Amino acid sequence: MRQIAGAVGVQAGALYNYTPDKQTLLLGLMRSHLEELLEATAAQPNPKRVMDRLEAFTRFHIRFHSERPDAVFIAYMELRNLSPDNFATIEGLRGQYENMLEEILHQGVADGVFDVPDPKIATLAVIAMLTGVNTWYRSGGRLSLPEVEEIYWDMVRKSVVR
Amino acid sequence: MRQIAGAVGVQAGALYNYTPDKQTLLLGLMRSHLEELLEATAAQPNPKRVMDRLEAFTRFHIRFHSERPDAVFIAYMELRNLSPDNFATIEGLRGQYENMLEEILHQGVADGVFDVPDPKIATLAVIAMLTGVNTWYRSGGRLSLPEVEEIYWDMVRKSVVR
DNA sequence: GTTTTTTCTGAACGTTTGTTCAGATAGCGT
DNA sequence: ACGCTATCTGAACAAACGTTCAGAAAAAAC
């Protein structure tokens, strides 16, 4: 708490005008991150053809997450510090996001475009792969964001197509 | 330290007969995990055909990591608690492991079997996807380990083939 | 300009942390 | 049975932790 206060230029006690305790502060950070993610996803144009939907999802995921490295870092690394109740809340939100991708994969299978034996697992596999970008991508690095998008979209597409 | 000692049935002070301090203990856990990983990888049969090499790598990675959920968890979640020196050590070992996959991808491109524009990134993408298994896989769950291997091998193969 | 409300400080609290160490205990070779 | 070595206990230490609160300071309202 003292570190956080220092980073905002204030004494530790002042933080308690904004949060009842540390746990609630953490929950708030995670929850607002995931709610932003869900809102932004919903606000995204939703193409009809399943291949376009998957491409939109892939590129959006990379873009959104690479713009918020700190929030993403916290949302993954601090999961174990949530109380059981709060953990369930966060897992629920994350589940909603995963369901969006899973639904795309289901549609792709139904349309005969994708070959995915287990859409639930494929969802987790794709998201793990995409979120991995945050462990190495730095803006100003060797690859531009569009180049990264291109590489990953290529791999995601191939990994699920018929 | 008191929790660790308790889990071993001993007082906290007794741990200092085995480690000079907490940081060294953490480094030891991570280092031995990664050295085991490198040894076990090296001890693995190494097929000639690049497709077989990739399959062996994929299945081995899933098997090895699913057998050590705790070590894998620590090796990823505690990275930020390493001193800069120790972090460099661990990153070096991890880099060695990644290089093994990257070399396979390079061979695949050279052989005209794989279509991978950036083998370094593809390596990170594949490993992120495979390591993601540990976040959800539980032995005795819906899917057996061979089934998991099959699903992931399918996706990995397709994501890099020409 | 004064009052009222909001925000922050600075010190204090009880707990938990990593670590040390004198002494107790256990294990082993002889 | 004895001595030597390896191991563990239990208390203690300073530092860091999350949190509280009376009062100062700043901002807003009138």
Short mmCIF file of C-alpha atoms (C1' of nucleotides) in Angstrom, two decimals:
data_model
loop_
_atom_site.label_atom_id
_atom_site.label_comp_id
_atom_site.label_asym_id
_atom_site.label_seq_id
_atom_site.Cartn_x
_atom_site.Cartn_y
_atom_site.Cartn_z
CA MET A 1 0.00 0.00 0.00
CA ARG A 2 2.87 2.36 0.80
CA GLN A 3 4.37 1.70 -2.64
CA ILE A 4 1.10 2.38 -4.39
CA ALA A 5 0.60 5.55 -2.35
CA GLY A 6 4.11 6.69 -3.17
CA ALA A 7 3.55 6.14 -6.88
CA VAL A 8 0.52 8.42 -6.68
CA GLY A 9 2.36 10.98 -4.54
CA VAL A 10 0.44 10.53 -1.33
CA GLN A 11 0.75 8.91 2.09
CA ALA A 12 -0.52 5.38 2.63
CA GLY A 13 -3.43 6.40 4.83
CA ALA A 14 -4.93 8.57 2.10
CA LEU A 15 -5.65 5.50 -0.02
CA TYR A 16 -8.31 4.46 2.46
CA ASN A 17 -10.49 7.30 1.24
CA TYR A 18 -10.82 5.32 -1.97
CA THR A 19 -10.84 1.69 -0.91
CA PRO A 20 -11.96 -0.04 2.27
CA ASP A 21 -8.97 -2.40 2.12
CA LYS A 22 -6.27 -3.82 -0.10
CA GLN A 23 -8.24 -6.86 -1.22
CA THR A 24 -11.09 -4.68 -2.50
CA LEU A 25 -8.60 -2.47 -4.33
CA LEU A 26 -7.18 -5.50 -6.11
CA LEU A 27 -10.61 -6.81 -6.97
CA GLY A 28 -11.53 -3.39 -8.38
CA LEU A 29 -8.47 -3.30 -10.62
CA MET A 30 -9.16 -6.75 -12.00
CA ARG A 31 -12.87 -6.29 -12.33
CA SER A 32 -12.64 -2.97 -14.15
CA HIS A 33 -10.03 -4.44 -16.50
CA LEU A 34 -12.23 -7.38 -17.40
CA GLU A 35 -15.36 -5.25 -17.68
CA GLU A 36 -13.55 -2.92 -20.04
CA LEU A 37 -12.49 -5.95 -22.03
CA LEU A 38 -16.05 -7.24 -22.28
CA GLU A 39 -17.45 -3.82 -23.18
CA ALA A 40 -14.81 -3.21 -25.81
CA THR A 41 -15.41 -6.65 -27.27
CA ALA A 42 -19.14 -6.05 -27.44
CA ALA A 43 -18.57 -2.67 -29.08
CA GLN A 44 -16.56 -4.37 -31.81
CA PRO A 45 -18.12 -4.85 -35.25
CA ASN A 46 -19.26 -8.43 -35.58
CA PRO A 47 -18.87 -9.82 -39.12
CA LYS A 48 -21.13 -12.56 -40.39
CA ARG A 49 -18.60 -14.92 -41.92
CA VAL A 50 -17.00 -16.98 -39.18
CA MET A 51 -13.50 -16.56 -40.56
CA ASP A 52 -13.85 -12.79 -40.32
CA ARG A 53 -15.19 -13.10 -36.81
CA LEU A 54 -12.18 -15.11 -35.72
CA GLU A 55 -9.81 -12.69 -37.37
CA ALA A 56 -11.50 -9.73 -35.69
CA PHE A 57 -11.31 -11.48 -32.33
CA THR A 58 -7.65 -12.35 -32.75
CA ARG A 59 -6.53 -8.89 -33.80
CA PHE A 60 -8.68 -7.22 -31.18
CA HIS A 61 -7.31 -9.41 -28.40
CA ILE A 62 -3.71 -8.61 -29.29
CA ARG A 63 -4.39 -4.90 -29.65
CA PHE A 64 -6.41 -4.55 -26.47
CA HIS A 65 -3.98 -6.49 -24.31
CA SER A 66 -0.84 -4.88 -25.68
CA GLU A 67 -2.28 -1.47 -24.80
CA ARG A 68 -2.64 -2.43 -21.12
CA PRO A 69 0.41 -4.44 -20.11
CA ASP A 70 0.12 -3.50 -16.43
CA ALA A 71 -3.55 -4.40 -16.09
CA VAL A 72 -2.98 -7.69 -17.89
CA PHE A 73 0.00 -8.47 -15.70
CA ILE A 74 -2.03 -7.88 -12.53
CA ALA A 75 -5.04 -9.77 -13.85
CA TYR A 76 -2.91 -12.88 -14.30
CA MET A 77 -0.25 -12.73 -11.62
CA GLU A 78 -2.43 -11.64 -8.71
CA LEU A 79 -5.17 -14.21 -9.18
CA ARG A 80 -3.88 -16.24 -6.26
CA ASN A 81 -4.21 -13.26 -3.91
CA LEU A 82 -7.96 -13.00 -4.39
CA SER A 83 -10.27 -14.32 -1.71
CA PRO A 84 -12.31 -17.34 -2.87
CA ASP A 85 -15.39 -15.19 -3.42
CA ASN A 86 -13.54 -12.57 -5.41
CA PHE A 87 -11.73 -15.24 -7.37
CA ALA A 88 -15.07 -16.68 -8.42
CA THR A 89 -16.22 -13.25 -9.56
CA ILE A 90 -13.14 -12.72 -11.71
CA GLU A 91 -13.25 -16.23 -13.10
CA GLY A 92 -16.85 -15.59 -14.07
CA LEU A 93 -15.93 -12.50 -16.07
CA ARG A 94 -13.05 -14.27 -17.72
CA GLY A 95 -15.38 -17.12 -18.56
CA GLN A 96 -17.71 -14.70 -20.35
CA TYR A 97 -14.85 -13.54 -22.52
CA GLU A 98 -13.76 -17.08 -23.30
CA ASN A 99 -17.31 -17.97 -24.24
CA MET A 100 -17.22 -15.39 -27.01
CA LEU A 101 -14.33 -17.18 -28.69
CA GLU A 102 -15.83 -20.57 -27.99
CA GLU A 103 -19.01 -19.49 -29.69
CA ILE A 104 -17.05 -18.46 -32.78
CA LEU A 105 -15.37 -21.85 -32.87
CA HIS A 106 -18.72 -23.60 -32.55
CA GLN A 107 -20.10 -21.60 -35.43
CA GLY A 108 -17.03 -22.44 -37.49
CA VAL A 109 -17.54 -26.13 -36.87
CA ALA A 110 -21.23 -25.88 -37.68
CA ASP A 111 -20.41 -24.03 -40.90
CA GLY A 112 -17.90 -26.70 -41.81
CA VAL A 113 -15.10 -24.13 -41.89
CA PHE A 114 -13.22 -25.18 -38.77
CA ASP A 115 -11.95 -28.56 -37.66
CA VAL A 116 -11.97 -28.35 -33.87
CA PRO A 117 -12.65 -31.53 -31.92
CA ASP A 118 -13.02 -29.74 -28.57
CA PRO A 119 -13.99 -26.06 -28.82
CA LYS A 120 -13.63 -25.47 -25.07
CA ILE A 121 -10.00 -26.59 -25.10
CA ALA A 122 -9.25 -24.91 -28.40
CA THR A 123 -10.54 -21.68 -26.87
CA LEU A 124 -8.15 -21.93 -23.96
CA ALA A 125 -5.30 -22.85 -26.28
CA VAL A 126 -5.85 -19.88 -28.57
CA ILE A 127 -6.26 -17.41 -25.71
CA ALA A 128 -3.14 -18.70 -23.99
CA MET A 129 -1.22 -18.28 -27.21
CA LEU A 130 -2.51 -14.75 -27.78
CA THR A 131 -2.05 -13.56 -24.23
CA GLY A 132 1.51 -14.82 -24.39
CA VAL A 133 2.27 -11.85 -26.62
CA ASN A 134 2.34 -9.68 -23.51
CA THR A 135 5.34 -11.53 -22.11
CA TRP A 136 7.65 -10.37 -24.87
CA TYR A 137 6.06 -7.59 -26.95
CA ARG A 138 7.39 -4.09 -26.33
CA SER A 139 6.32 -1.18 -28.49
CA GLY A 140 9.36 0.06 -30.37
CA GLY A 141 10.78 -3.47 -30.53
CA ARG A 142 11.75 -5.53 -33.54
CA LEU A 143 8.18 -6.08 -34.68
CA SER A 144 5.37 -3.58 -35.08
CA LEU A 145 1.96 -4.39 -33.69
CA PRO A 146 0.45 -5.00 -37.16
CA GLU A 147 3.27 -7.42 -37.90
CA VAL A 148 2.57 -9.24 -34.64
CA GLU A 149 -1.13 -9.37 -35.44
CA GLU A 150 -0.34 -10.84 -38.82
CA ILE A 151 1.91 -13.58 -37.47
CA TYR A 152 -0.53 -14.63 -34.79
CA TRP A 153 -3.60 -14.42 -36.97
CA ASP A 154 -1.84 -16.71 -39.41
CA MET A 155 -1.13 -19.28 -36.73
CA VAL A 156 -4.57 -19.05 -35.12
CA ARG A 157 -6.34 -19.42 -38.44
CA LYS A 158 -4.32 -22.41 -39.51
CA SER A 159 -4.65 -24.11 -36.12
CA VAL A 160 -8.43 -24.31 -36.39
CA VAL A 161 -9.26 -24.48 -40.11
CA ARG A 162 -10.50 -27.62 -41.71
CA MET B 1 9.30 -19.42 5.34
CA ARG B 2 7.12 -20.41 8.30
CA GLN B 3 4.55 -21.90 5.91
CA ILE B 4 7.18 -23.89 4.06
CA ALA B 5 8.66 -25.11 7.33
CA GLY B 6 5.22 -26.09 8.57
CA ALA B 7 4.52 -28.07 5.40
CA VAL B 8 7.72 -30.03 6.05
CA GLY B 9 6.93 -30.43 9.76
CA VAL B 10 9.70 -28.27 11.15
CA GLN B 11 10.30 -24.83 12.67
CA ALA B 12 11.24 -21.93 10.40
CA GLY B 13 14.78 -21.65 11.71
CA ALA B 14 15.60 -25.22 10.67
CA LEU B 15 15.29 -24.29 7.00
CA TYR B 16 18.44 -22.23 7.27
CA ASN B 17 20.45 -25.43 7.50
CA TYR B 18 19.51 -25.98 3.88
CA THR B 19 19.44 -22.52 2.34
CA PRO B 20 21.30 -19.32 3.18
CA ASP B 21 18.18 -17.26 2.53
CA LYS B 22 14.76 -17.24 0.91
CA GLN B 23 15.92 -15.84 -2.41
CA THR B 24 18.46 -18.64 -2.85
CA LEU B 25 15.80 -21.20 -2.00
CA LEU B 26 13.54 -19.82 -4.72
CA LEU B 27 16.36 -19.73 -7.23
CA GLY B 28 17.18 -23.34 -6.38
CA LEU B 29 13.61 -24.48 -6.97
CA MET B 30 13.45 -22.74 -10.33
CA ARG B 31 16.89 -23.72 -11.45
CA SER B 32 16.47 -27.40 -10.62
CA HIS B 33 13.12 -27.42 -12.39
CA LEU B 34 14.57 -25.97 -15.55
CA GLU B 35 17.68 -28.14 -15.42
CA GLU B 36 15.49 -31.23 -15.09
CA LEU B 37 13.53 -29.99 -18.07
CA LEU B 38 16.67 -29.54 -20.16
CA GLU B 39 18.09 -32.91 -19.12
CA ALA B 40 14.85 -34.73 -19.81
CA THR B 41 14.57 -33.04 -23.18
CA ALA B 42 18.10 -34.03 -24.10
CA ALA B 43 17.43 -37.61 -23.01
CA GLN B 44 14.48 -37.75 -25.37
CA PRO B 45 14.82 -39.70 -28.65
CA ASN B 46 15.37 -37.27 -31.47
CA PRO B 47 13.73 -38.36 -34.76
CA LYS B 48 15.13 -37.30 -38.09
CA ARG B 49 12.00 -36.13 -39.87
CA VAL B 50 11.12 -32.65 -38.67
CA MET B 51 7.43 -33.42 -38.29
CA ASP B 52 8.26 -36.24 -35.89
CA ARG B 53 10.61 -33.97 -33.99
CA LEU B 54 7.88 -31.39 -33.50
CA GLU B 55 5.41 -34.03 -32.42
CA ALA B 56 7.86 -35.46 -29.91
CA PHE B 57 8.54 -32.00 -28.54
CA THR B 58 4.86 -31.16 -28.22
CA ARG B 59 3.88 -34.36 -26.46
CA PHE B 60 6.93 -34.27 -24.23
CA HIS B 61 6.25 -30.70 -23.17
CA ILE B 62 2.68 -31.46 -22.17
CA ARG B 63 3.62 -34.63 -20.34
CA PHE B 64 6.58 -33.14 -18.48
CA HIS B 65 4.75 -30.03 -17.37
CA SER B 66 1.54 -31.77 -16.36
CA GLU B 67 3.56 -34.03 -14.07
CA ARG B 68 4.94 -31.02 -12.13
CA PRO B 69 2.15 -28.49 -11.70
CA ASP B 70 3.69 -26.97 -8.56
CA ALA B 71 7.14 -26.48 -10.03
CA VAL B 72 5.66 -24.97 -13.19
CA PHE B 73 3.46 -22.66 -11.16
CA ILE B 74 6.42 -21.38 -9.17
CA ALA B 75 8.62 -21.09 -12.24
CA TYR B 76 6.11 -18.72 -13.83
CA MET B 77 4.47 -16.86 -10.96
CA GLU B 78 7.56 -16.14 -8.91
CA LEU B 79 9.71 -14.76 -11.70
CA ARG B 80 9.19 -11.22 -10.48
CA ASN B 81 10.57 -12.09 -7.05
CA LEU B 82 13.98 -13.01 -8.42
CA SER B 83 16.84 -10.59 -8.04
CA PRO B 84 18.03 -9.21 -11.39
CA ASP B 85 21.04 -11.58 -11.41
CA ASN B 86 18.97 -14.64 -10.63
CA PHE B 87 16.33 -13.59 -13.12
CA ALA B 88 18.99 -13.50 -15.82
CA THR B 89 20.12 -17.00 -14.86
CA ILE B 90 16.61 -18.40 -15.10
CA GLU B 91 15.86 -16.57 -18.33
CA GLY B 92 19.03 -18.07 -19.75
CA LEU B 93 17.89 -21.60 -18.97
CA ARG B 94 14.45 -20.93 -20.35
CA GLY B 95 16.06 -19.53 -23.46
CA GLN B 96 17.97 -22.75 -23.96
CA TYR B 97 14.73 -24.69 -23.89
CA GLU B 98 13.05 -22.31 -26.32
CA ASN B 99 16.00 -22.62 -28.66
CA MET B 100 15.34 -26.32 -29.01
CA LEU B 101 11.89 -25.65 -30.43
CA GLU B 102 13.13 -22.76 -32.51
CA GLU B 103 15.72 -25.04 -34.07
CA ILE B 104 13.02 -27.52 -35.01
CA LEU B 105 11.01 -24.77 -36.66
CA HIS B 106 14.07 -23.59 -38.57
CA GLN B 107 14.68 -27.09 -39.84
CA GLY B 108 11.06 -27.35 -40.85
CA VAL B 109 11.32 -24.18 -42.88
CA ALA B 110 14.59 -25.32 -44.47
CA ASP B 111 12.99 -28.65 -45.36
CA GLY B 112 10.04 -26.85 -46.88
CA VAL B 113 7.67 -28.59 -44.47
CA PHE B 114 6.75 -25.61 -42.29
CA ASP B 115 5.50 -22.15 -43.19
CA VAL B 116 6.74 -19.96 -40.36
CA PRO B 117 7.64 -16.36 -41.16
CA ASP B 118 9.25 -15.70 -37.76
CA PRO B 119 10.51 -18.83 -35.95
CA LYS B 120 11.43 -16.92 -32.78
CA ILE B 121 7.87 -15.65 -32.34
CA ALA B 122 6.30 -18.91 -33.42
CA THR B 123 8.37 -20.61 -30.74
CA LEU B 124 7.01 -18.33 -28.05
CA ALA B 125 3.49 -18.74 -29.38
CA VAL B 126 3.63 -22.52 -29.36
CA ILE B 127 5.20 -22.71 -25.91
CA ALA B 128 2.64 -20.28 -24.48
CA MET B 129 -0.13 -22.38 -25.92
CA LEU B 130 1.31 -25.62 -24.54
CA THR B 131 2.12 -24.27 -21.11
CA GLY B 132 -1.43 -22.98 -20.89
CA VAL B 133 -2.50 -26.59 -20.40
CA ASN B 134 -1.34 -26.33 -16.81
CA THR B 135 -3.94 -23.68 -16.00
CA TRP B 136 -6.84 -26.04 -16.51
CA TYR B 137 -5.66 -29.67 -16.78
CA ARG B 138 -6.33 -31.85 -13.75
CA SER B 139 -5.66 -35.57 -13.85
CA GLY B 140 -8.97 -37.34 -13.47
CA GLY B 141 -10.78 -34.54 -15.30
CA ARG B 142 -12.89 -34.71 -18.44
CA LEU B 143 -9.94 -35.39 -20.73
CA SER B 144 -7.13 -37.90 -20.33
CA LEU B 145 -3.57 -36.81 -20.92
CA PRO B 146 -3.30 -38.67 -24.26
CA GLU B 147 -6.47 -36.91 -25.40
CA VAL B 148 -5.00 -33.57 -24.42
CA GLU B 149 -1.78 -34.39 -26.24
CA GLU B 150 -3.75 -35.26 -29.31
CA ILE B 151 -5.76 -32.05 -29.36
CA TYR B 152 -2.73 -29.84 -28.84
CA TRP B 153 -0.51 -31.72 -31.24
CA ASP B 154 -3.20 -31.27 -33.86
CA MET B 155 -3.32 -27.53 -33.32
CA VAL B 156 0.45 -27.09 -33.11
CA ARG B 157 1.03 -29.08 -36.28
CA LYS B 158 -1.56 -27.19 -38.27
CA SER B 159 -0.37 -23.81 -37.01
CA VAL B 160 3.09 -24.25 -38.52
CA VAL B 161 2.65 -26.54 -41.54
CA ARG B 162 2.96 -25.24 -45.05
"C1'" DG C 1 -14.43 35.82 3.77
"C1'" DT C 2 -16.34 32.38 6.37
"C1'" DT C 3 -18.19 27.97 6.78
"C1'" DT C 4 -18.55 23.33 5.35
"C1'" DT C 5 -16.91 19.42 3.16
"C1'" DT C 6 -13.38 16.72 1.19
"C1'" DT C 7 -8.87 15.16 1.24
"C1'" DC C 8 -4.31 14.36 3.21
"C1'" DT C 9 -0.70 13.90 6.85
"C1'" DG C 10 1.91 11.76 10.34
"C1'" DA C 11 2.14 9.01 13.91
"C1'" DA C 12 0.69 5.00 15.96
"C1'" DC C 13 -1.28 0.08 16.48
"C1'" DG C 14 -0.76 -4.89 16.20
"C1'" DT C 15 0.75 -8.55 13.06
"C1'" DT C 16 3.67 -10.83 10.00
"C1'" DT C 17 8.01 -11.09 7.80
"C1'" DG C 18 13.01 -13.00 7.07
"C1'" DT C 19 16.71 -14.16 9.77
"C1'" DT C 20 19.84 -15.30 13.84
"C1'" DC C 21 21.48 -18.02 17.56
"C1'" DA C 22 22.22 -20.34 22.11
"C1'" DG C 23 20.99 -24.36 23.63
"C1'" DA C 24 18.36 -28.90 23.32
"C1'" DT C 25 17.97 -33.21 20.78
"C1'" DA C 26 18.94 -36.87 17.73
"C1'" DG C 27 22.04 -39.94 14.92
"C1'" DC C 28 26.20 -42.28 14.22
"C1'" DG C 29 30.84 -44.24 14.55
"C1'" DT C 30 33.75 -46.25 17.84
"C1'" DA D 1 28.81 -45.82 26.99
"C1'" DC D 2 30.93 -41.97 24.84
"C1'" DG D 3 31.94 -38.22 22.05
"C1'" DC D 4 31.17 -35.87 17.73
"C1'" DT D 5 28.49 -34.09 14.23
"C1'" DA D 6 24.28 -32.83 12.21
"C1'" DT D 7 19.88 -31.19 12.99
"C1'" DC D 8 16.03 -28.84 15.31
"C1'" DT D 9 13.74 -25.80 18.77
"C1'" DG D 10 12.12 -21.65 20.68
"C1'" DA D 11 12.77 -17.26 21.55
"C1'" DA D 12 14.24 -13.06 19.98
"C1'" DC D 13 15.44 -9.17 16.56
"C1'" DA D 14 14.47 -5.39 13.34
"C1'" DA D 15 11.96 -4.31 9.47
"C1'" DA D 16 7.85 -4.21 6.74
"C1'" DC D 17 3.07 -4.88 6.55
"C1'" DG D 18 -2.19 -3.35 6.44
"C1'" DT D 19 -4.94 -0.33 8.79
"C1'" DT D 20 -6.76 3.48 11.94
"C1'" DC D 21 -7.45 8.10 13.35
"C1'" DA D 22 -7.01 12.91 15.32
"C1'" DG D 23 -5.99 16.76 13.43
"C1'" DA D 24 -3.99 19.79 9.50
"C1'" DA D 25 -4.63 21.39 4.88
"C1'" DA D 26 -7.06 22.19 0.76
"C1'" DA D 27 -11.28 22.77 -2.03
"C1'" DA D 28 -15.96 23.90 -2.56
"C1'" DA D 29 -20.07 26.23 -1.27
"C1'" DC D 30 -22.29 30.13 0.15
#
